[in-house]
PDB file of C-alpha atoms in Angstrom:
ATOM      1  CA  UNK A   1      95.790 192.968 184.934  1.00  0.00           C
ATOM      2  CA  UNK A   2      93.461 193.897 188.298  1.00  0.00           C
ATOM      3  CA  UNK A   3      91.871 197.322 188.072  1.00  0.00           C
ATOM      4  CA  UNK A   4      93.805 198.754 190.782  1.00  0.00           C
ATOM      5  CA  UNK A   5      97.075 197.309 189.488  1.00  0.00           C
ATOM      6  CA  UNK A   6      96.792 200.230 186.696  1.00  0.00           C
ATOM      7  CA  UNK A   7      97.820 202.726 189.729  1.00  0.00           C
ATOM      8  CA  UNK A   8     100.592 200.579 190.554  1.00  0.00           C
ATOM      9  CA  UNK A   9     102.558 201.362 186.946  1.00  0.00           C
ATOM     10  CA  UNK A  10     100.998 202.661 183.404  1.00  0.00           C
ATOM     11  CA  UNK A  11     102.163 199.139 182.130  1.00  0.00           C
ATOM     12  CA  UNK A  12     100.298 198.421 178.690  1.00  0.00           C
ATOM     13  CA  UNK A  13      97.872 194.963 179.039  1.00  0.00           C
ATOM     14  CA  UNK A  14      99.554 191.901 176.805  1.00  0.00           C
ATOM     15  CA  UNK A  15      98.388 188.978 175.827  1.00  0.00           C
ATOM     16  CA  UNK A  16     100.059 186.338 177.929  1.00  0.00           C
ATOM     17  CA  UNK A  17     100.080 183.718 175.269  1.00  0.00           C
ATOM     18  CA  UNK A  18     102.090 185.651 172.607  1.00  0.00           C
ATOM     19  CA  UNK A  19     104.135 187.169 175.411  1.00  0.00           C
ATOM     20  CA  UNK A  20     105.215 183.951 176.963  1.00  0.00           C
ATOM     21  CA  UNK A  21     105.789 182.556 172.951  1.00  0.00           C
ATOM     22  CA  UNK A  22     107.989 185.618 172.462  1.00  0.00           C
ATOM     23  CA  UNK A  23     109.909 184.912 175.419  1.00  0.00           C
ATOM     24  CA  UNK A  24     110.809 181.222 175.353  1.00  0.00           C
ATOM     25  CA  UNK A  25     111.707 182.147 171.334  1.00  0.00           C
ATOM     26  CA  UNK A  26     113.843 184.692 172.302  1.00  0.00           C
ATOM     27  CA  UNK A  27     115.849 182.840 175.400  1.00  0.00           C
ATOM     28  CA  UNK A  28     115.815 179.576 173.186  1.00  0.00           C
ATOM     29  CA  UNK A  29     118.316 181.468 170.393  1.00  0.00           C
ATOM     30  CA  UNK A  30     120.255 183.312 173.186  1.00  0.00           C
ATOM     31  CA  UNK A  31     120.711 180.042 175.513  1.00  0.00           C
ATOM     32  CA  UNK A  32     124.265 178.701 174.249  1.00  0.00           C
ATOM     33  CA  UNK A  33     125.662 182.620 174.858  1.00  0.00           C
ATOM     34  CA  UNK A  34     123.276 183.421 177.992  1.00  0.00           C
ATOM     35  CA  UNK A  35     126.440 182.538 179.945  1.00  0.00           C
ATOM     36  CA  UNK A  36     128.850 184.296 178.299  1.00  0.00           C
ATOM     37  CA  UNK A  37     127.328 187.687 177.960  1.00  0.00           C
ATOM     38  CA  UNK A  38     126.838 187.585 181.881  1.00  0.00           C
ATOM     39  CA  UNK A  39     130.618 186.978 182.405  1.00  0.00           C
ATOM     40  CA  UNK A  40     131.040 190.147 180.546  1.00  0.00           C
ATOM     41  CA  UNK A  41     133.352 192.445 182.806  1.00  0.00           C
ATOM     42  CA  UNK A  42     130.242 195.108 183.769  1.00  0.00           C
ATOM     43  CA  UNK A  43     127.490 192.671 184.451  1.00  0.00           C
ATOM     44  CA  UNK A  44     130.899 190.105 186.640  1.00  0.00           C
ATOM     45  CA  UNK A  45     131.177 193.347 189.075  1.00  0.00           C
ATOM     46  CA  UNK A  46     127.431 193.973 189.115  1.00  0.00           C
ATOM     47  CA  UNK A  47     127.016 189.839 190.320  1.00  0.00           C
ATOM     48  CA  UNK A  48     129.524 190.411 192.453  1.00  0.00           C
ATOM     49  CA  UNK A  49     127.387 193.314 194.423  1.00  0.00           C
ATOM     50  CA  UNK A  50     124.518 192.014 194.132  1.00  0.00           C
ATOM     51  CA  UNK A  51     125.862 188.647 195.974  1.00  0.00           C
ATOM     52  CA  UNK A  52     127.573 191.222 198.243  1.00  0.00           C
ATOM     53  CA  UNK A  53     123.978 192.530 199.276  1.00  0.00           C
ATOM     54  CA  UNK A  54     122.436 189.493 199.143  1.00  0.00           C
ATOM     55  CA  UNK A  55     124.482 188.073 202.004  1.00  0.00           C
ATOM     56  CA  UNK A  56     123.848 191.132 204.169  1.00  0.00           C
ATOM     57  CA  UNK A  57     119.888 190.837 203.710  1.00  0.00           C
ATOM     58  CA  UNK A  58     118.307 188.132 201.846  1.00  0.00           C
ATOM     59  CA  UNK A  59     121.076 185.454 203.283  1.00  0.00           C
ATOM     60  CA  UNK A  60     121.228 186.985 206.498  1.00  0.00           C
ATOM     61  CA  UNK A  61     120.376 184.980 209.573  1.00  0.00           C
ATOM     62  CA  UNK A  62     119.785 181.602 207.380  1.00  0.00           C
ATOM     63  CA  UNK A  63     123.089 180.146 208.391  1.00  0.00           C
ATOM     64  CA  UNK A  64     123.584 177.165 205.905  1.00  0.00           C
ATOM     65  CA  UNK A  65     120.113 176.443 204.872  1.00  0.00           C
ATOM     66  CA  UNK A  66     119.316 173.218 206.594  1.00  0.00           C
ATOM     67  CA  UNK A  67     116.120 171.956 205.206  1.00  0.00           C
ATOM     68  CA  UNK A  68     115.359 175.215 203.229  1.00  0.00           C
ATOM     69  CA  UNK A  69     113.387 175.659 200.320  1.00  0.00           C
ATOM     70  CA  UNK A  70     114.340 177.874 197.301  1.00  0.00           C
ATOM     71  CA  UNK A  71     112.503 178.372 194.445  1.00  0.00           C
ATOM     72  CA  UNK A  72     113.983 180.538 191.433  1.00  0.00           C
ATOM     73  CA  UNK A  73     111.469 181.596 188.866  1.00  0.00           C
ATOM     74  CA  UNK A  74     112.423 182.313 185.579  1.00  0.00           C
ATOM     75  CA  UNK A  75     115.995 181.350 186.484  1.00  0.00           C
ATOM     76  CA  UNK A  76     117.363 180.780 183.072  1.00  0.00           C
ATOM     77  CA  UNK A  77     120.373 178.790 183.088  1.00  0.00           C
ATOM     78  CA  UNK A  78     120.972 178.601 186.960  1.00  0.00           C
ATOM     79  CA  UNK A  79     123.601 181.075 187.630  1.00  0.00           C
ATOM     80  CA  UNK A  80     121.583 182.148 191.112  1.00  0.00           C
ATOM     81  CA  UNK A  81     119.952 179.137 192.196  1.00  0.00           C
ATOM     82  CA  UNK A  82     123.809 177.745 191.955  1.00  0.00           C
ATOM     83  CA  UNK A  83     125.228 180.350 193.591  1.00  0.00           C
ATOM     84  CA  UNK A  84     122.670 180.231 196.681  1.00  0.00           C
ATOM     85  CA  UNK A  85     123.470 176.550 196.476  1.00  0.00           C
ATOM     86  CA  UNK A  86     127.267 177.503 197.313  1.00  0.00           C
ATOM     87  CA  UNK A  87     125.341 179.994 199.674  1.00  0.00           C
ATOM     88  CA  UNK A  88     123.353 177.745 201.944  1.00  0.00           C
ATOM     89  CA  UNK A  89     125.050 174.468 201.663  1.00  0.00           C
ATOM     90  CA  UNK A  90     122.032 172.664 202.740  1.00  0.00           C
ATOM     91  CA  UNK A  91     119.571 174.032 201.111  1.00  0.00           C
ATOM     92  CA  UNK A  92     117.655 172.159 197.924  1.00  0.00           C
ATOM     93  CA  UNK A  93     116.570 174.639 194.684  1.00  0.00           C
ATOM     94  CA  UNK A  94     113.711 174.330 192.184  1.00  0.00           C
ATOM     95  CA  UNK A  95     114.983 176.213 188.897  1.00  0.00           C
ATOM     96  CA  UNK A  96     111.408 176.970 186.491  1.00  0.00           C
ATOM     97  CA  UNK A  97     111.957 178.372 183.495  1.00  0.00           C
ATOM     98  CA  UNK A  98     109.513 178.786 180.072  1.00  0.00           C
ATOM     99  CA  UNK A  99     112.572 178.466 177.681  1.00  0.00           C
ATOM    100  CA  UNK A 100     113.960 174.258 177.706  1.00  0.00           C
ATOM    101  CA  UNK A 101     117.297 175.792 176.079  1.00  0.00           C
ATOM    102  CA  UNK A 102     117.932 177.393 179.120  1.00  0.00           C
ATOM    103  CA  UNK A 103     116.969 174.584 180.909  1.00  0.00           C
ATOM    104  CA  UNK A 104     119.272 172.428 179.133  1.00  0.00           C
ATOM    105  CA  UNK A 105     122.154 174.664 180.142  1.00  0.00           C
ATOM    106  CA  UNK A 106     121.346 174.866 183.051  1.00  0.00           C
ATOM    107  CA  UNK A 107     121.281 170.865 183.458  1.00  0.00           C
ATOM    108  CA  UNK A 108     124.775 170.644 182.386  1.00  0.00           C
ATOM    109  CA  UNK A 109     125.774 173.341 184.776  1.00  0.00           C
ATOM    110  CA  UNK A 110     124.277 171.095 188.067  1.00  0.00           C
ATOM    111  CA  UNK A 111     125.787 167.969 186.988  1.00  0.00           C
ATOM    112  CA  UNK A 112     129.484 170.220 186.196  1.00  0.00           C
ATOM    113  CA  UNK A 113     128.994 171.401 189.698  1.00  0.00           C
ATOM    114  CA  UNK A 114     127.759 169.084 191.549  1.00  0.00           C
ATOM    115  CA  UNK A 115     124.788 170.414 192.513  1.00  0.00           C
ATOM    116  CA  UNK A 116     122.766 168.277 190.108  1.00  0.00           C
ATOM    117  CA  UNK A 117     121.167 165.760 193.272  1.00  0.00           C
ATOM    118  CA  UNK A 118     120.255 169.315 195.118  1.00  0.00           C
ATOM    119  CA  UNK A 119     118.382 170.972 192.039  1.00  0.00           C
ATOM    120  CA  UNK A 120     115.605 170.383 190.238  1.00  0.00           C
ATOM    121  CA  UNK A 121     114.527 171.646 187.028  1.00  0.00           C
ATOM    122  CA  UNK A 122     110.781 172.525 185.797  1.00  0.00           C
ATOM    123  CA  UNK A 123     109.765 174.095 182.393  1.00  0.00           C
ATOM    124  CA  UNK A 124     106.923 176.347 183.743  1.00  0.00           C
ATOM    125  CA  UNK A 125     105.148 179.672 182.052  1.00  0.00           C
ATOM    126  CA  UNK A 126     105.238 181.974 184.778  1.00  0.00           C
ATOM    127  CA  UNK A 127     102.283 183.842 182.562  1.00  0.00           C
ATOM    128  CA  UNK A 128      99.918 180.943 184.199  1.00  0.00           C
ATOM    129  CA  UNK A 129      99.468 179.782 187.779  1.00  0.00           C
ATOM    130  CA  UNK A 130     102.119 178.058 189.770  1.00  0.00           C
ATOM    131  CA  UNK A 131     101.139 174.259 189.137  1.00  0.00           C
ATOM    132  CA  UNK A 132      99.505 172.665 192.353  1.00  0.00           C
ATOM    133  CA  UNK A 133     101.719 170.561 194.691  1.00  0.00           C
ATOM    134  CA  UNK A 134     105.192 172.650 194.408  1.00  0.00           C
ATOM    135  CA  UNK A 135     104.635 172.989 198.158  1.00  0.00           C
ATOM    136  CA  UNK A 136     105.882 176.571 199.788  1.00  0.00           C
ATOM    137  CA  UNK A 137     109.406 177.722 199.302  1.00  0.00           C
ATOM    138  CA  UNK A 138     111.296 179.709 202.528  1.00  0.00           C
ATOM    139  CA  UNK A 139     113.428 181.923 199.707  1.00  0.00           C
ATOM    140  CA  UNK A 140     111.857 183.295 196.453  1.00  0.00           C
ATOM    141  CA  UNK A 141     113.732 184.188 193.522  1.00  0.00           C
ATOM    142  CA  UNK A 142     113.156 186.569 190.326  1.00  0.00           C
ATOM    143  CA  UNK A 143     116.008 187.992 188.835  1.00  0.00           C
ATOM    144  CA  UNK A 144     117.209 189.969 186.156  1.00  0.00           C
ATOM    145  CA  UNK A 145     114.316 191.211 184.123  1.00  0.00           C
ATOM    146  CA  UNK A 146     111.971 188.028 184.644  1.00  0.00           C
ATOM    147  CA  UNK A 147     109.250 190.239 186.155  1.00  0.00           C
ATOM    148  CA  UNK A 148     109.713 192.835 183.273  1.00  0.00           C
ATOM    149  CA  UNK A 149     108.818 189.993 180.800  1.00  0.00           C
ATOM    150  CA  UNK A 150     105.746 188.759 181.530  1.00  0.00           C
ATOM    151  CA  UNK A 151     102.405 190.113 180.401  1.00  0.00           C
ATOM    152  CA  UNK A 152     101.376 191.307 184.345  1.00  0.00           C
ATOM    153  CA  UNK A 153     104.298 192.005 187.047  1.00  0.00           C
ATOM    154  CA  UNK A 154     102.185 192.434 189.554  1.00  0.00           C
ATOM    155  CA  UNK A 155      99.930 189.084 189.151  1.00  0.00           C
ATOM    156  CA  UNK A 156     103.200 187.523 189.242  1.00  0.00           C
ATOM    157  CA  UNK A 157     104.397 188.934 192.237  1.00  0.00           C
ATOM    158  CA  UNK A 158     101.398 187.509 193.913  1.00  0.00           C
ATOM    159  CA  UNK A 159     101.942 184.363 192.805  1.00  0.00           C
ATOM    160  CA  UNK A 160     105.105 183.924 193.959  1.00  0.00           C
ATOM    161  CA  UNK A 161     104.638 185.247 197.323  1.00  0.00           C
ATOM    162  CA  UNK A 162     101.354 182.639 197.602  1.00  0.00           C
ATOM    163  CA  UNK A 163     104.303 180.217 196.847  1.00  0.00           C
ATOM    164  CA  UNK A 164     106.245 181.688 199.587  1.00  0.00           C
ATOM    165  CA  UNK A 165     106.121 179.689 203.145  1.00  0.00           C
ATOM    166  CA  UNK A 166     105.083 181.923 206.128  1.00  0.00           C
ATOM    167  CA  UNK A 167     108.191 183.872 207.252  1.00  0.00           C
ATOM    168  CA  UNK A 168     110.034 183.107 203.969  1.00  0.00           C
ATOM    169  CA  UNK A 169     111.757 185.735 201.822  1.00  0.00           C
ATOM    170  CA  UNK A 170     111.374 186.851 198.343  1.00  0.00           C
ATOM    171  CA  UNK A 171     113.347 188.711 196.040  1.00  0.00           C
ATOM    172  CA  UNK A 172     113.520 190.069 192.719  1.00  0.00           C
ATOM    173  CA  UNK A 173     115.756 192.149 190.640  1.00  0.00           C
ATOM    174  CA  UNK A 174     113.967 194.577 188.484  1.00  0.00           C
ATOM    175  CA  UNK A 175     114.628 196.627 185.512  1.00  0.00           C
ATOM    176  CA  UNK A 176     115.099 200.131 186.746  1.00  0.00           C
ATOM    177  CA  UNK A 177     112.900 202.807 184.967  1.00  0.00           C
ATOM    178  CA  UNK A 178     115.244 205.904 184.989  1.00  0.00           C
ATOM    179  CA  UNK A 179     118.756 203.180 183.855  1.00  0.00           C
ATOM    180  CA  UNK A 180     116.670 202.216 180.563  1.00  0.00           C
ATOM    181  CA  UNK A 181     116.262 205.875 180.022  1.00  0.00           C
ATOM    182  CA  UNK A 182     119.864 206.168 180.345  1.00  0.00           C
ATOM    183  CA  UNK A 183     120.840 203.049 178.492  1.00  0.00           C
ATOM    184  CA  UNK A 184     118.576 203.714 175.719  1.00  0.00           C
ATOM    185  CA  UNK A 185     120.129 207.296 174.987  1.00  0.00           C
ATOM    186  CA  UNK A 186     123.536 205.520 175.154  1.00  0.00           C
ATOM    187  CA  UNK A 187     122.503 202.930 172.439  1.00  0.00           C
ATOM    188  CA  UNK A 188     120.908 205.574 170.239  1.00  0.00           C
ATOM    189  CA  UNK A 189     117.479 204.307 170.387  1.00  0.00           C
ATOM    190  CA  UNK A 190     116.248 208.229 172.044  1.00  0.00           C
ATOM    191  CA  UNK A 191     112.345 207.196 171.225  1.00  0.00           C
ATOM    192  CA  UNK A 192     112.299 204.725 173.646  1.00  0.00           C
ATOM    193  CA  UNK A 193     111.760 207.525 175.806  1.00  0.00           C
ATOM    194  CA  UNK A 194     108.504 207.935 174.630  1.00  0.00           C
ATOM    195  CA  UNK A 195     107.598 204.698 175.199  1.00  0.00           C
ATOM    196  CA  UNK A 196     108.780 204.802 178.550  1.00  0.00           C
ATOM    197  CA  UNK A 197     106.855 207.850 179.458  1.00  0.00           C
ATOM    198  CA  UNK A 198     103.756 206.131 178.188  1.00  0.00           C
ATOM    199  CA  UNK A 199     104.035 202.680 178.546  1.00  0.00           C
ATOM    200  CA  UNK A 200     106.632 202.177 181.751  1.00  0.00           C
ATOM    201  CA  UNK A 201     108.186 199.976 179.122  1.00  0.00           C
ATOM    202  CA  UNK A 202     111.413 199.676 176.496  1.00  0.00           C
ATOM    203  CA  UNK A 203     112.593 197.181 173.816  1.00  0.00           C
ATOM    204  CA  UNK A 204     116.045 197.174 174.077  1.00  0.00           C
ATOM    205  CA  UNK A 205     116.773 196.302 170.690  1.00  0.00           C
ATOM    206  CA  UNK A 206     115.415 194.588 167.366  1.00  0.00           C
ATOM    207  CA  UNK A 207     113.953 191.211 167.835  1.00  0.00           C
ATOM    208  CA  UNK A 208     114.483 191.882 171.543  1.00  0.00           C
ATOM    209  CA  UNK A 209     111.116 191.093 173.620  1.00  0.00           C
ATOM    210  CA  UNK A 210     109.349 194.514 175.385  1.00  0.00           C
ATOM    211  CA  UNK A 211     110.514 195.095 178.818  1.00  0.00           C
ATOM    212  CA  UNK A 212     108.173 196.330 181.759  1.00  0.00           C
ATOM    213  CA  UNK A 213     109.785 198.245 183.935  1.00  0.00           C
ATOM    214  CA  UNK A 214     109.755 199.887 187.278  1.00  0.00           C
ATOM    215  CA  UNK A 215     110.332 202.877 189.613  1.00  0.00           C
ATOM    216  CA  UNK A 216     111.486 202.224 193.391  1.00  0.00           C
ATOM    217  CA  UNK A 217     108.293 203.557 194.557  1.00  0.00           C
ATOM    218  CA  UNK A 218     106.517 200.695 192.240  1.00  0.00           C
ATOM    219  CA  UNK A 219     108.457 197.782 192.979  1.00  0.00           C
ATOM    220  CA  UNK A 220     107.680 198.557 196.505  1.00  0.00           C
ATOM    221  CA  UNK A 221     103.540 199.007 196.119  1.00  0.00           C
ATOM    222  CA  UNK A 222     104.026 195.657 194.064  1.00  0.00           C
ATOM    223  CA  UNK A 223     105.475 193.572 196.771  1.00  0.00           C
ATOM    224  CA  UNK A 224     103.394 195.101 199.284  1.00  0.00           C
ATOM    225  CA  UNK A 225     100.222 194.432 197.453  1.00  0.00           C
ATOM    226  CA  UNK A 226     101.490 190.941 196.931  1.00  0.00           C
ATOM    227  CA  UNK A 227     101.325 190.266 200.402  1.00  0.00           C
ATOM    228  CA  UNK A 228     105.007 191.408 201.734  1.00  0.00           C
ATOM    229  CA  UNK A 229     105.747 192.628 204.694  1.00  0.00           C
ATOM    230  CA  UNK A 230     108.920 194.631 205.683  1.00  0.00           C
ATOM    231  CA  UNK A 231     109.718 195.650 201.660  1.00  0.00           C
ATOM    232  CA  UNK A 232     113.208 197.369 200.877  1.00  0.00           C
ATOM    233  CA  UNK A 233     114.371 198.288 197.279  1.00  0.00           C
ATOM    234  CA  UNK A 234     117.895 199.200 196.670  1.00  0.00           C
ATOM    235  CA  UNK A 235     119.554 199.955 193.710  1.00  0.00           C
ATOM    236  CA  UNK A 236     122.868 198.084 192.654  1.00  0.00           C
ATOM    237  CA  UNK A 237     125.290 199.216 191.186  1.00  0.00           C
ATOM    238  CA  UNK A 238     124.642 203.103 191.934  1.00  0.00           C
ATOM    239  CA  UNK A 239     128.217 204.745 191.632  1.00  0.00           C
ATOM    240  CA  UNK A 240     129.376 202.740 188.278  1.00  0.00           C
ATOM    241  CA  UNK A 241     127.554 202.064 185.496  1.00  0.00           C
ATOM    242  CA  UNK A 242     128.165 200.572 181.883  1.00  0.00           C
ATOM    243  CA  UNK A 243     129.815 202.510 179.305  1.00  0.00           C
ATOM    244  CA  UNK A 244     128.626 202.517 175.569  1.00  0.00           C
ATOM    245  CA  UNK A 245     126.644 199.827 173.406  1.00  0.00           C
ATOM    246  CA  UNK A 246     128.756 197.193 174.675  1.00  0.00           C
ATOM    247  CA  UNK A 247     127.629 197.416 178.502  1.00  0.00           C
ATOM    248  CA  UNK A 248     131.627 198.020 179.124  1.00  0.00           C
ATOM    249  CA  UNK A 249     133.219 198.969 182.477  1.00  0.00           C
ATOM    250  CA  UNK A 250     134.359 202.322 182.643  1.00  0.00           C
ATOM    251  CA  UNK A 251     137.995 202.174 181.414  1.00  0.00           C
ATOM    252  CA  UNK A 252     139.698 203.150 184.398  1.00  0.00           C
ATOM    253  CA  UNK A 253     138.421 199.971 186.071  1.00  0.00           C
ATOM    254  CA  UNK A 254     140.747 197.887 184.135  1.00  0.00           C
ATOM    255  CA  UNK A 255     142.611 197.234 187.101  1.00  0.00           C
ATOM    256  CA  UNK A 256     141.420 193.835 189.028  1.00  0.00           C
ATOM    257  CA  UNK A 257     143.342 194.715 192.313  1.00  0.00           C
ATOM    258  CA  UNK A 258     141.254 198.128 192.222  1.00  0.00           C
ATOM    259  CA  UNK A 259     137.931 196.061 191.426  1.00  0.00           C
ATOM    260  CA  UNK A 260     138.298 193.963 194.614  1.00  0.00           C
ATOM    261  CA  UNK A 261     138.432 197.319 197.008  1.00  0.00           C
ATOM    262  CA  UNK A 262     135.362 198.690 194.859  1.00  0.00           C
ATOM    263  CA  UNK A 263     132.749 195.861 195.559  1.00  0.00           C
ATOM    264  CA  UNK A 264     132.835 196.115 198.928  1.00  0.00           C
ATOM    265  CA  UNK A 265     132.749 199.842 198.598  1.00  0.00           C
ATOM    266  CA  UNK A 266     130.027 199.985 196.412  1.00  0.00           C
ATOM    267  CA  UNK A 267     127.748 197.295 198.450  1.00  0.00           C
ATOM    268  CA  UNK A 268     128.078 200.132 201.048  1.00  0.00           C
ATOM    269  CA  UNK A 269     126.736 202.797 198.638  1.00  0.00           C
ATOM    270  CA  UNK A 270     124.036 200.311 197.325  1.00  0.00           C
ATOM    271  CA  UNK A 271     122.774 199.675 200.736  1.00  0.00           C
ATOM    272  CA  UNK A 272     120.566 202.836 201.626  1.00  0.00           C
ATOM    273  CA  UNK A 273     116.840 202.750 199.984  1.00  0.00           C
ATOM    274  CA  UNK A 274     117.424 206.302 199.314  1.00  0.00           C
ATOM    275  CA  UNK A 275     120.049 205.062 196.892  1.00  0.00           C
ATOM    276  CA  UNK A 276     117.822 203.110 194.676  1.00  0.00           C
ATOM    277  CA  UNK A 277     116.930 204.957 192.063  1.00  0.00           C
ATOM    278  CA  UNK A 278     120.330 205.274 190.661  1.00  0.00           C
ATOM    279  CA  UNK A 279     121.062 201.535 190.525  1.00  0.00           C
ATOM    280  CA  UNK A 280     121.516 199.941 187.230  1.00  0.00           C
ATOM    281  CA  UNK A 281     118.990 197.379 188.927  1.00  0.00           C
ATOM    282  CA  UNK A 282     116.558 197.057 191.358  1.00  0.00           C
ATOM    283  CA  UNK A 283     116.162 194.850 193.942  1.00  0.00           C
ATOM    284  CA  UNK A 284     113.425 194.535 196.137  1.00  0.00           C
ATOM    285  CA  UNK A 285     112.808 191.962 199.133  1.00  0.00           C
ATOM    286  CA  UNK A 286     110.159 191.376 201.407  1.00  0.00           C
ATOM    287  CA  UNK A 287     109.356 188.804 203.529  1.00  0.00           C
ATOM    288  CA  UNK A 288     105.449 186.576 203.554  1.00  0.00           C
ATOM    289  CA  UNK A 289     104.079 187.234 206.995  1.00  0.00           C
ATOM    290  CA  UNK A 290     103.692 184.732 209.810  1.00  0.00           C
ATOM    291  CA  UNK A 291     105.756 182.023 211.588  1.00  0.00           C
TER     292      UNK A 291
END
């Protein structure tokens, strides 16, 4: 971590090797039910959202993707560098990923789908330097705690938006600070509040790797430091959050006819910055100036 990164966020300094081992351990036990967790009811509506504002800011204006570049770091088992697929219909996708489980899924997934001639797959430590030769990428990808798992956010960020082509986008969703405050007095783990306070970091359970996280106000110095021009952060979802231990929708949500009416409804909410620090997530965008 760079000197003036420590005013950025209090995050502790890790050794990248044992982080990155940690990390490709963990998503290597948890690839075969990745999937399944993520179809969960809560986290369906919260994809849903986030697709929502997706579409009305990172998608916007890129029409159907002819000849565009996306690169999705630490995308897991695909479920985003698929969906843009659908997105931009002719658009190509690198998927990089430490953990080959994940990988693996997310191999079956592309040839299921065929998407499999329009995405490539790379095992790559995002703790190290983006190998030489990937070429720039127009749209930039992080999602879903990736930056919160690595031993330095904020070196990352810059490598990705050094991997981002002049005028491209990027975007990331973050762990939000205050939410893992929230979620860790709902799991009845109240000490991770002390190591949030200290650390800007939580460990969401045992034999779960530490997560970095961030503030609004952080993710946005991040970006910007990275290079990014025009940064937004907004939170998603900001009106409904999980219930319990079990990351359940609230009960009265049962209903999938009422569901429907709320996403759109909610992407509304979601889309002022002010807004942000109540989302569940984060997600910040900015774009790599030129062109």
């Amino acid at each position: 971590m760079r000197s003036d990164d420590r005013r950025v966020a209090p995050w502790p300094k890790l050794d990248p090797a044992r982080r990155s081992a940690e990390v490709r351990a963990y998503f290597d036990r948890r690839a075969a039910v990745y999937d399944p967790v993520a179809d969960r009811p809560y986290w369906a509506f919260s994809d849903r959202v986030l697709l929502a504002l997706l579409r009305r800011t990172l998608l916007a204006g890129l029409g159907e993707g002819e000849d565009l570049r996306i690169l999705d770091a630490g995308g897991g088992t695909g479920r985003w560098a698929l969906r843009l697929l659908g997105e931009l219909p002719r658009a190509t996708a690198l998927l990089a990923d430490v953990s080959p489980g994940m990988l693996e899924v997310a191999r079956r997934k592309a040839a299921r789908t065929g998407a499999r001639d329009r995405l490539s797959l790379l095992e790559l430590d995002l703790n190290a330097p983006l190998p030489r030769g990937l070429g720039r990428f127009d749209v930039v990808l992080c999602f879903h705690n990736v930056a919160g798992l690595v031993a330095d956010p904020a070196a990352l960020m810059r490598r990705l938006v050094h991997a981002t082509a002049p005028g491209g986008r990027v975007a990331l969703v973050l762990p939000n600070l205050w939410q893992a405050a929230a979620k860790s007095l709902r799991d009845g783990r109240p000490s991770e509040l002390g190591r949030l306070a200290a650390r800007s970091a939580v460990r969401y359970g045992d034999g779960v790797p530490e997560v970095l996280v961030f503030t609004p106000s952080v993710a946005r110095r991040c970006l910007e430091g990275a290079g990014c021009r025009d940064v937004t952060v907004h939170g998603f979802p900001v009106s409904v959050h999980p219930e319990g231990p079990g990351e359940d929708l609230p009960a009265f949500l049962d209903d999938p006819r009422l569901l429907r009416r709320l996403v759109p409804l909610e992407t509304e909410l979601c889309m002022p910055v002010e807004a942000a620090a109540r989302g569940n997530n984060l997600l910040a965008i900015g774009r790599r100036p030129g062109k």
